PDB file of C-alpha atoms in Angstrom:
ATOM      1  CA  UNK A 135      -6.716 -19.315  15.742  1.00 45.00           C
ATOM      2  CA  UNK A 136      -8.961 -19.426  18.463  1.00 42.00           C
ATOM      3  CA  UNK A 137     -10.686 -22.496  17.049  1.00 40.00           C
ATOM      4  CA  UNK A 138      -7.462 -24.297  16.659  1.00 41.00           C
ATOM      5  CA  UNK A 139      -6.391 -23.332  20.278  1.00 43.00           C
ATOM      6  CA  UNK A 140      -9.422 -24.505  21.583  1.00 44.00           C
ATOM      7  CA  UNK A 141      -9.244 -27.734  19.659  1.00 39.00           C
ATOM      8  CA  UNK A 142      -5.852 -28.513  21.121  1.00 41.00           C
ATOM      9  CA  UNK A 143      -7.063 -27.604  24.777  1.00 43.00           C
ATOM     10  CA  UNK A 144      -9.856 -30.389  24.166  1.00 39.00           C
ATOM     11  CA  UNK A 145      -7.335 -32.932  22.634  1.00 39.00           C
ATOM     12  CA  UNK A 146      -4.975 -32.206  25.646  1.00 39.00           C
ATOM     13  CA  UNK A 147      -7.710 -32.855  28.183  1.00 41.00           C
ATOM     14  CA  UNK A 148      -8.736 -35.978  26.519  1.00 37.00           C
ATOM     15  CA  UNK A 149      -5.344 -37.390  26.338  1.00 40.00           C
ATOM     16  CA  UNK A 150      -4.575 -36.782  30.140  1.00 37.00           C
ATOM     17  CA  UNK A 151      -7.726 -38.491  31.082  1.00 37.00           C
ATOM     18  CA  UNK A 152      -7.521 -41.224  28.790  1.00 34.00           C
ATOM     19  CA  UNK A 153      -4.169 -42.493  30.031  1.00 36.00           C
ATOM     20  CA  UNK A 154      -4.663 -46.009  31.950  1.00 41.00           C
ATOM     21  CA  UNK A 155      -4.710 -45.228  35.484  1.00 40.00           C
ATOM     22  CA  UNK A 156      -2.279 -48.103  36.206  1.00 43.00           C
ATOM     23  CA  UNK A 157       0.155 -46.578  33.797  1.00 46.00           C
ATOM     24  CA  UNK A 158       0.448 -43.103  35.833  1.00 57.00           C
ATOM     25  CA  UNK A 159       0.711 -44.890  39.273  1.00 78.00           C
ATOM     26  CA  UNK A 160       4.050 -45.318  40.934  1.00 95.00           C
ATOM     27  CA  UNK A 161       4.079 -47.866  43.645  1.00 98.00           C
ATOM     28  CA  UNK A 162       6.280 -47.717  46.590  1.00 98.00           C
ATOM     29  CA  UNK A 163       7.157 -51.193  47.809  1.00 98.00           C
ATOM     30  CA  UNK A 164       9.109 -52.149  51.087  1.00 98.00           C
ATOM     31  CA  UNK A 165      10.500 -55.410  52.217  1.00 97.00           C
ATOM     32  CA  UNK A 166      12.757 -56.441  55.015  1.00 93.00           C
ATOM     33  CA  UNK A 167      15.946 -58.560  55.655  1.00 88.00           C
ATOM     34  CA  UNK A 168      14.345 -62.015  55.688  1.00 87.00           C
ATOM     35  CA  UNK A 169      16.723 -64.286  53.648  1.00 88.00           C
ATOM     36  CA  UNK A 170      16.407 -66.200  51.508  1.00 90.00           C
ATOM     37  CA  UNK A 171      13.120 -64.471  50.490  1.00 94.00           C
ATOM     38  CA  UNK A 172      14.202 -60.896  50.861  1.00 94.00           C
ATOM     39  CA  UNK A 173      17.684 -59.454  51.728  1.00 92.00           C
ATOM     40  CA  UNK A 174      20.300 -56.794  51.078  1.00 94.00           C
ATOM     41  CA  UNK A 175      22.706 -57.979  48.198  1.00 92.00           C
ATOM     42  CA  UNK A 176      25.383 -55.738  49.873  1.00 91.00           C
ATOM     43  CA  UNK A 177      25.026 -56.558  53.293  1.00 86.00           C
ATOM     44  CA  UNK A 178      23.422 -53.208  54.484  1.00 89.00           C
ATOM     45  CA  UNK A 179      20.776 -52.911  57.116  1.00 87.00           C
ATOM     46  CA  UNK A 180      18.812 -50.715  54.405  1.00 93.00           C
ATOM     47  CA  UNK A 181      18.665 -50.437  50.813  1.00 94.00           C
ATOM     48  CA  UNK A 182      17.232 -47.391  48.898  1.00 93.00           C
ATOM     49  CA  UNK A 183      16.354 -48.873  45.600  1.00 91.00           C
ATOM     50  CA  UNK A 184      15.745 -52.331  44.063  1.00 92.00           C
ATOM     51  CA  UNK A 185      19.149 -52.825  42.883  1.00 94.00           C
ATOM     52  CA  UNK A 186      20.504 -53.628  46.213  1.00 96.00           C
ATOM     53  CA  UNK A 187      17.449 -55.906  47.149  1.00 97.00           C
ATOM     54  CA  UNK A 188      17.767 -59.575  46.368  1.00 96.00           C
ATOM     55  CA  UNK A 189      15.989 -62.809  47.326  1.00 96.00           C
ATOM     56  CA  UNK A 190      13.396 -65.474  46.218  1.00 96.00           C
ATOM     57  CA  UNK A 191      10.362 -63.041  46.731  1.00 97.00           C
ATOM     58  CA  UNK A 192      12.141 -60.029  45.554  1.00 98.00           C
ATOM     59  CA  UNK A 193      13.026 -61.619  42.185  1.00 98.00           C
ATOM     60  CA  UNK A 194       9.614 -62.690  41.698  1.00 98.00           C
ATOM     61  CA  UNK A 195       8.193 -59.240  42.571  1.00 98.00           C
ATOM     62  CA  UNK A 196      10.537 -57.507  40.273  1.00 98.00           C
ATOM     63  CA  UNK A 197       9.460 -59.830  37.475  1.00 98.00           C
ATOM     64  CA  UNK A 198       5.787 -59.136  38.022  1.00 98.00           C
ATOM     65  CA  UNK A 199       6.449 -55.564  38.132  1.00 98.00           C
ATOM     66  CA  UNK A 200       8.462 -55.851  34.790  1.00 97.00           C
ATOM     67  CA  UNK A 201       5.750 -58.050  33.160  1.00 98.00           C
ATOM     68  CA  UNK A 202       2.944 -55.583  34.345  1.00 97.00           C
ATOM     69  CA  UNK A 203       5.128 -52.274  33.149  1.00 96.00           C
ATOM     70  CA  UNK A 204       4.234 -50.544  36.495  1.00 95.00           C
ATOM     71  CA  UNK A 205       6.399 -47.672  37.640  1.00 96.00           C
ATOM     72  CA  UNK A 206       7.924 -48.556  40.959  1.00 97.00           C
ATOM     73  CA  UNK A 207      10.647 -47.873  43.809  1.00 97.00           C
ATOM     74  CA  UNK A 208      11.643 -51.037  45.869  1.00 98.00           C
ATOM     75  CA  UNK A 209      13.105 -50.333  49.298  1.00 98.00           C
ATOM     76  CA  UNK A 210      14.665 -52.457  52.113  1.00 97.00           C
ATOM     77  CA  UNK A 211      13.614 -51.257  55.852  1.00 96.00           C
ATOM     78  CA  UNK A 212      12.650 -52.760  59.024  1.00 91.00           C
ATOM     79  CA  UNK A 213       9.568 -54.587  59.076  1.00 91.00           C
ATOM     80  CA  UNK A 214       7.322 -52.299  61.186  1.00 91.00           C
ATOM     81  CA  UNK A 215       8.372 -49.161  59.214  1.00 94.00           C
ATOM     82  CA  UNK A 216       7.231 -50.773  55.763  1.00 96.00           C
ATOM     83  CA  UNK A 217       4.143 -52.566  57.131  1.00 96.00           C
ATOM     84  CA  UNK A 218       2.782 -49.214  58.438  1.00 96.00           C
ATOM     85  CA  UNK A 219       3.683 -47.434  55.188  1.00 97.00           C
ATOM     86  CA  UNK A 220       1.607 -50.153  53.404  1.00 98.00           C
ATOM     87  CA  UNK A 221      -1.305 -49.856  55.887  1.00 97.00           C
ATOM     88  CA  UNK A 222      -1.489 -45.990  55.808  1.00 97.00           C
ATOM     89  CA  UNK A 223      -0.318 -44.792  52.241  1.00 98.00           C
ATOM     90  CA  UNK A 224      -1.828 -45.021  48.786  1.00 97.00           C
ATOM     91  CA  UNK A 225       0.093 -47.030  46.391  1.00 98.00           C
ATOM     92  CA  UNK A 226       2.553 -48.519  49.185  1.00 98.00           C
ATOM     93  CA  UNK A 227       2.975 -52.094  49.672  1.00 98.00           C
ATOM     94  CA  UNK A 228       5.193 -54.853  51.370  1.00 98.00           C
ATOM     95  CA  UNK A 229       6.235 -58.187  50.637  1.00 98.00           C
ATOM     96  CA  UNK A 230       6.660 -61.057  51.624  1.00 94.00           C
ATOM     97  CA  UNK A 231       3.588 -60.775  53.738  1.00 95.00           C
ATOM     98  CA  UNK A 232       1.898 -63.845  55.393  1.00 91.00           C
ATOM     99  CA  UNK A 233      -1.804 -63.945  54.342  1.00 93.00           C
ATOM    100  CA  UNK A 234      -3.942 -64.621  57.278  1.00 89.00           C
ATOM    101  CA  UNK A 235      -7.936 -64.136  57.902  1.00 90.00           C
ATOM    102  CA  UNK A 236      -7.091 -61.124  60.498  1.00 89.00           C
ATOM    103  CA  UNK A 237      -5.219 -59.235  57.642  1.00 93.00           C
ATOM    104  CA  UNK A 238      -7.421 -60.167  54.595  1.00 96.00           C
ATOM    105  CA  UNK A 239      -9.489 -57.016  54.625  1.00 97.00           C
ATOM    106  CA  UNK A 240      -6.577 -54.794  55.540  1.00 97.00           C
ATOM    107  CA  UNK A 241      -4.836 -54.934  52.239  1.00 98.00           C
ATOM    108  CA  UNK A 242      -5.358 -55.724  48.459  1.00 98.00           C
ATOM    109  CA  UNK A 243      -3.276 -58.859  47.668  1.00 98.00           C
ATOM    110  CA  UNK A 244      -0.855 -60.041  44.857  1.00 98.00           C
ATOM    111  CA  UNK A 245       0.353 -63.745  45.056  1.00 97.00           C
ATOM    112  CA  UNK A 246       1.045 -66.008  46.284  1.00 97.00           C
ATOM    113  CA  UNK A 247       4.622 -65.368  45.907  1.00 97.00           C
ATOM    114  CA  UNK A 248       5.949 -68.325  47.928  1.00 95.00           C
ATOM    115  CA  UNK A 249       5.004 -70.587  51.003  1.00 92.00           C
ATOM    116  CA  UNK A 250       6.469 -70.260  54.515  1.00 88.00           C
ATOM    117  CA  UNK A 251       6.799 -73.033  56.979  1.00 93.00           C
ATOM    118  CA  UNK A 252       6.927 -71.959  60.590  1.00 96.00           C
ATOM    119  CA  UNK A 253       9.588 -73.817  62.412  1.00 97.00           C
ATOM    120  CA  UNK A 254      10.525 -73.847  66.155  1.00 98.00           C
ATOM    121  CA  UNK A 255      14.484 -73.951  66.648  1.00 98.00           C
ATOM    122  CA  UNK A 256      16.096 -75.303  69.892  1.00 98.00           C
ATOM    123  CA  UNK A 257      19.735 -74.716  70.912  1.00 97.00           C
ATOM    124  CA  UNK A 258      22.694 -76.842  69.600  1.00 95.00           C
ATOM    125  CA  UNK A 259      22.849 -80.272  71.462  1.00 94.00           C
ATOM    126  CA  UNK A 260      19.332 -80.172  72.696  1.00 96.00           C
ATOM    127  CA  UNK A 261      17.535 -83.323  73.607  1.00 94.00           C
ATOM    128  CA  UNK A 262      14.021 -81.697  73.399  1.00 95.00           C
ATOM    129  CA  UNK A 263      11.198 -83.473  71.815  1.00 94.00           C
ATOM    130  CA  UNK A 264       8.158 -81.565  70.813  1.00 95.00           C
ATOM    131  CA  UNK A 265       5.017 -83.582  69.321  1.00 96.00           C
ATOM    132  CA  UNK A 266       2.721 -80.604  69.296  1.00 96.00           C
ATOM    133  CA  UNK A 267       2.968 -76.876  70.024  1.00 97.00           C
ATOM    134  CA  UNK A 268       1.217 -77.081  73.347  1.00 97.00           C
ATOM    135  CA  UNK A 269       4.414 -78.888  74.407  1.00 97.00           C
ATOM    136  CA  UNK A 270       6.314 -75.622  74.794  1.00 98.00           C
ATOM    137  CA  UNK A 271       3.794 -73.921  76.936  1.00 97.00           C
ATOM    138  CA  UNK A 272       5.737 -72.179  79.762  1.00 96.00           C
ATOM    139  CA  UNK A 273       8.949 -71.934  77.651  1.00 98.00           C
ATOM    140  CA  UNK A 274      10.357 -68.508  76.395  1.00 98.00           C
ATOM    141  CA  UNK A 275      10.537 -67.956  72.780  1.00 98.00           C
ATOM    142  CA  UNK A 276      12.518 -65.513  70.745  1.00 98.00           C
ATOM    143  CA  UNK A 277      10.516 -63.354  68.254  1.00 96.00           C
ATOM    144  CA  UNK A 278      10.118 -60.028  66.845  1.00 92.00           C
ATOM    145  CA  UNK A 279       7.635 -57.225  66.699  1.00 91.00           C
ATOM    146  CA  UNK A 280       4.981 -57.259  64.156  1.00 87.00           C
ATOM    147  CA  UNK A 281       6.014 -60.505  62.867  1.00 90.00           C
ATOM    148  CA  UNK A 282       2.875 -62.941  62.339  1.00 91.00           C
ATOM    149  CA  UNK A 283       4.630 -65.842  64.090  1.00 95.00           C
ATOM    150  CA  UNK A 284       5.190 -63.799  66.992  1.00 96.00           C
ATOM    151  CA  UNK A 285       1.598 -62.380  67.239  1.00 95.00           C
ATOM    152  CA  UNK A 286       0.422 -66.029  66.661  1.00 95.00           C
ATOM    153  CA  UNK A 287       2.055 -67.216  69.834  1.00 97.00           C
ATOM    154  CA  UNK A 288       1.305 -64.165  71.862  1.00 97.00           C
ATOM    155  CA  UNK A 289      -2.518 -64.604  71.018  1.00 96.00           C
ATOM    156  CA  UNK A 290      -2.401 -68.051  72.386  1.00 97.00           C
ATOM    157  CA  UNK A 291      -0.800 -67.051  75.604  1.00 97.00           C
ATOM    158  CA  UNK A 292       2.787 -68.233  74.739  1.00 98.00           C
ATOM    159  CA  UNK A 293       5.714 -66.225  76.243  1.00 98.00           C
ATOM    160  CA  UNK A 294       7.891 -64.182  73.627  1.00 98.00           C
ATOM    161  CA  UNK A 295      10.785 -61.846  74.072  1.00 98.00           C
ATOM    162  CA  UNK A 296      10.592 -59.575  71.239  1.00 96.00           C
ATOM    163  CA  UNK A 297      13.236 -57.662  69.394  1.00 94.00           C
ATOM    164  CA  UNK A 298      13.006 -54.968  66.686  1.00 89.00           C
ATOM    165  CA  UNK A 299      14.200 -57.452  64.103  1.00 84.00           C
ATOM    166  CA  UNK A 300      15.186 -61.286  63.959  1.00 89.00           C
ATOM    167  CA  UNK A 301      18.824 -60.786  63.344  1.00 87.00           C
ATOM    168  CA  UNK A 302      20.047 -61.257  66.783  1.00 92.00           C
ATOM    169  CA  UNK A 303      17.506 -64.110  67.828  1.00 96.00           C
ATOM    170  CA  UNK A 304      19.678 -66.957  66.626  1.00 97.00           C
ATOM    171  CA  UNK A 305      22.586 -65.816  69.155  1.00 96.00           C
ATOM    172  CA  UNK A 306      20.154 -65.268  71.958  1.00 97.00           C
ATOM    173  CA  UNK A 307      19.108 -68.883  71.482  1.00 97.00           C
ATOM    174  CA  UNK A 308      22.531 -70.091  71.192  1.00 97.00           C
ATOM    175  CA  UNK A 309      23.705 -67.959  74.710  1.00 96.00           C
ATOM    176  CA  UNK A 310      20.486 -69.491  76.514  1.00 96.00           C
ATOM    177  CA  UNK A 311      18.837 -66.257  76.788  1.00 97.00           C
ATOM    178  CA  UNK A 312      15.636 -67.635  75.481  1.00 98.00           C
ATOM    179  CA  UNK A 313      14.561 -71.502  75.334  1.00 98.00           C
ATOM    180  CA  UNK A 314      13.166 -71.383  71.541  1.00 98.00           C
ATOM    181  CA  UNK A 315      13.182 -69.343  68.393  1.00 98.00           C
ATOM    182  CA  UNK A 316      10.346 -69.357  66.133  1.00 97.00           C
ATOM    183  CA  UNK A 317      11.427 -68.639  62.473  1.00 95.00           C
ATOM    184  CA  UNK A 318      10.809 -69.863  58.991  1.00 91.00           C
ATOM    185  CA  UNK A 319      12.302 -73.282  57.853  1.00 89.00           C
ATOM    186  CA  UNK A 320      14.343 -71.688  55.120  1.00 85.00           C
ATOM    187  CA  UNK A 321      14.966 -68.159  56.599  1.00 87.00           C
ATOM    188  CA  UNK A 322      16.248 -69.706  60.195  1.00 92.00           C
ATOM    189  CA  UNK A 323      19.342 -71.101  58.973  1.00 90.00           C
ATOM    190  CA  UNK A 324      20.171 -67.941  57.066  1.00 84.00           C
ATOM    191  CA  UNK A 325      19.961 -65.673  59.849  1.00 85.00           C
ATOM    192  CA  UNK A 326      21.925 -68.197  62.274  1.00 93.00           C
ATOM    193  CA  UNK A 327      24.713 -68.238  59.595  1.00 90.00           C
ATOM    194  CA  UNK A 328      24.947 -64.420  59.594  1.00 84.00           C
ATOM    195  CA  UNK A 329      25.564 -64.574  63.343  1.00 90.00           C
ATOM    196  CA  UNK A 330      27.869 -67.324  63.116  1.00 94.00           C
ATOM    197  CA  UNK A 331      25.510 -69.741  64.706  1.00 96.00           C
ATOM    198  CA  UNK A 332      25.776 -73.277  64.132  1.00 94.00           C
ATOM    199  CA  UNK A 333      23.914 -76.447  64.999  1.00 95.00           C
ATOM    200  CA  UNK A 334      20.415 -75.207  65.863  1.00 96.00           C
ATOM    201  CA  UNK A 335      17.931 -77.718  65.903  1.00 96.00           C
ATOM    202  CA  UNK A 336      14.447 -77.702  64.182  1.00 96.00           C
ATOM    203  CA  UNK A 337      12.340 -79.436  66.802  1.00 97.00           C
ATOM    204  CA  UNK A 338       8.834 -78.796  65.371  1.00 97.00           C
ATOM    205  CA  UNK A 339       7.128 -77.396  62.103  1.00 96.00           C
ATOM    206  CA  UNK A 340       3.504 -76.280  61.762  1.00 95.00           C
ATOM    207  CA  UNK A 341       1.434 -73.852  59.842  1.00 92.00           C
ATOM    208  CA  UNK A 342       2.585 -73.718  56.049  1.00 92.00           C
ATOM    209  CA  UNK A 343       1.361 -70.382  54.924  1.00 91.00           C
ATOM    210  CA  UNK A 344       1.358 -68.355  51.676  1.00 94.00           C
ATOM    211  CA  UNK A 345       3.360 -65.229  51.186  1.00 96.00           C
ATOM    212  CA  UNK A 346       2.060 -62.214  49.314  1.00 98.00           C
ATOM    213  CA  UNK A 347       2.780 -58.552  48.007  1.00 98.00           C
ATOM    214  CA  UNK A 348       0.266 -56.503  50.189  1.00 98.00           C
ATOM    215  CA  UNK A 349      -0.973 -53.345  48.826  1.00 98.00           C
ATOM    216  CA  UNK A 350      -2.614 -50.294  50.520  1.00 98.00           C
ATOM    217  CA  UNK A 351      -6.393 -50.525  50.320  1.00 98.00           C
ATOM    218  CA  UNK A 352      -6.424 -47.263  48.326  1.00 98.00           C
ATOM    219  CA  UNK A 353      -4.377 -48.629  45.592  1.00 98.00           C
ATOM    220  CA  UNK A 354      -6.569 -48.665  42.336  1.00 97.00           C
ATOM    221  CA  UNK A 355      -8.179 -52.066  41.711  1.00 97.00           C
ATOM    222  CA  UNK A 356      -6.728 -52.103  37.964  1.00 96.00           C
ATOM    223  CA  UNK A 357      -3.165 -51.787  39.395  1.00 97.00           C
ATOM    224  CA  UNK A 358      -3.726 -54.707  41.517  1.00 98.00           C
ATOM    225  CA  UNK A 359      -5.322 -56.547  38.456  1.00 97.00           C
ATOM    226  CA  UNK A 360      -2.259 -55.691  36.466  1.00 97.00           C
ATOM    227  CA  UNK A 361      -0.023 -57.108  38.933  1.00 98.00           C
ATOM    228  CA  UNK A 362      -1.731 -60.331  39.211  1.00 98.00           C
ATOM    229  CA  UNK A 363      -1.710 -60.618  35.445  1.00 98.00           C
ATOM    230  CA  UNK A 364       1.977 -59.951  35.512  1.00 98.00           C
ATOM    231  CA  UNK A 365       2.291 -63.027  37.998  1.00 98.00           C
ATOM    232  CA  UNK A 366       0.282 -65.249  35.767  1.00 98.00           C
ATOM    233  CA  UNK A 367       2.675 -64.143  32.817  1.00 98.00           C
ATOM    234  CA  UNK A 368       5.880 -65.159  34.916  1.00 98.00           C
ATOM    235  CA  UNK A 369       4.202 -68.458  35.708  1.00 98.00           C
ATOM    236  CA  UNK A 370       3.247 -69.239  32.057  1.00 98.00           C
ATOM    237  CA  UNK A 371       6.801 -68.506  30.731  1.00 97.00           C
ATOM    238  CA  UNK A 372       8.421 -70.471  33.418  1.00 98.00           C
ATOM    239  CA  UNK A 373      10.249 -67.501  35.158  1.00 98.00           C
ATOM    240  CA  UNK A 374       8.366 -68.265  38.382  1.00 98.00           C
ATOM    241  CA  UNK A 375       9.362 -71.754  38.606  1.00 97.00           C
ATOM    242  CA  UNK A 376      12.885 -70.891  37.624  1.00 97.00           C
ATOM    243  CA  UNK A 377      13.454 -68.217  40.346  1.00 97.00           C
ATOM    244  CA  UNK A 378      12.163 -70.943  42.968  1.00 94.00           C
ATOM    245  CA  UNK A 379      14.665 -73.387  41.495  1.00 94.00           C
ATOM    246  CA  UNK A 380      17.397 -71.083  41.978  1.00 93.00           C
ATOM    247  CA  UNK A 381      16.798 -70.788  45.788  1.00 87.00           C
ATOM    248  CA  UNK A 382      16.390 -74.558  46.141  1.00 79.00           C
ATOM    249  CA  UNK A 383      12.405 -74.904  45.997  1.00 75.00           C
TER     250      UNK A 383
END
């Protein structure tokens, strides 16, 4: 009996340690309200699980996670909260995150999931003509804290009035509280429509960048590999393109 018990103990220990690391890792993934890329499907400010989160990037991330067979939770929060969790906690991530040189070493990356064209919006009825970003120097932008576009402007000495989120910025622009609003070419009109703001004018676009799922640096490499393999699977089977077509890409 002692020999049998000992054999079972050895077999149990072997079975525990032979499970693939990626199979035992649960991922906690955050996003923000940034339609049409990520958004609440119920109109709430926060969502506690993936069923309540929709959008172009969200659908692609869900498809990747399913193809990779990785256990996960998806939650919708404000940007700062999710970004800080992704920076500081193992197996936590955030999407859709702009890949930049300054961020490259701060995360492990899965993607690209989509692209993002930075666009400057002016108030309805504007006659403003912009040929280059420098033409807006001295004007006051609407932006939000932690956003890569806001940081880009601030680093170059442009004036930005920052909010906690982008939701109210279209209305601020319409009311003349700011001169310009920097947003994404597709997302900007969505935010404006949510605030019943119409007629904002895209006066200049620049810096077409890639959007990714950014994972905490302590996330195991084989998990990241499995996720990127999942991305390749949905590209090959046509699901990646089909999701883009659904959102007009």
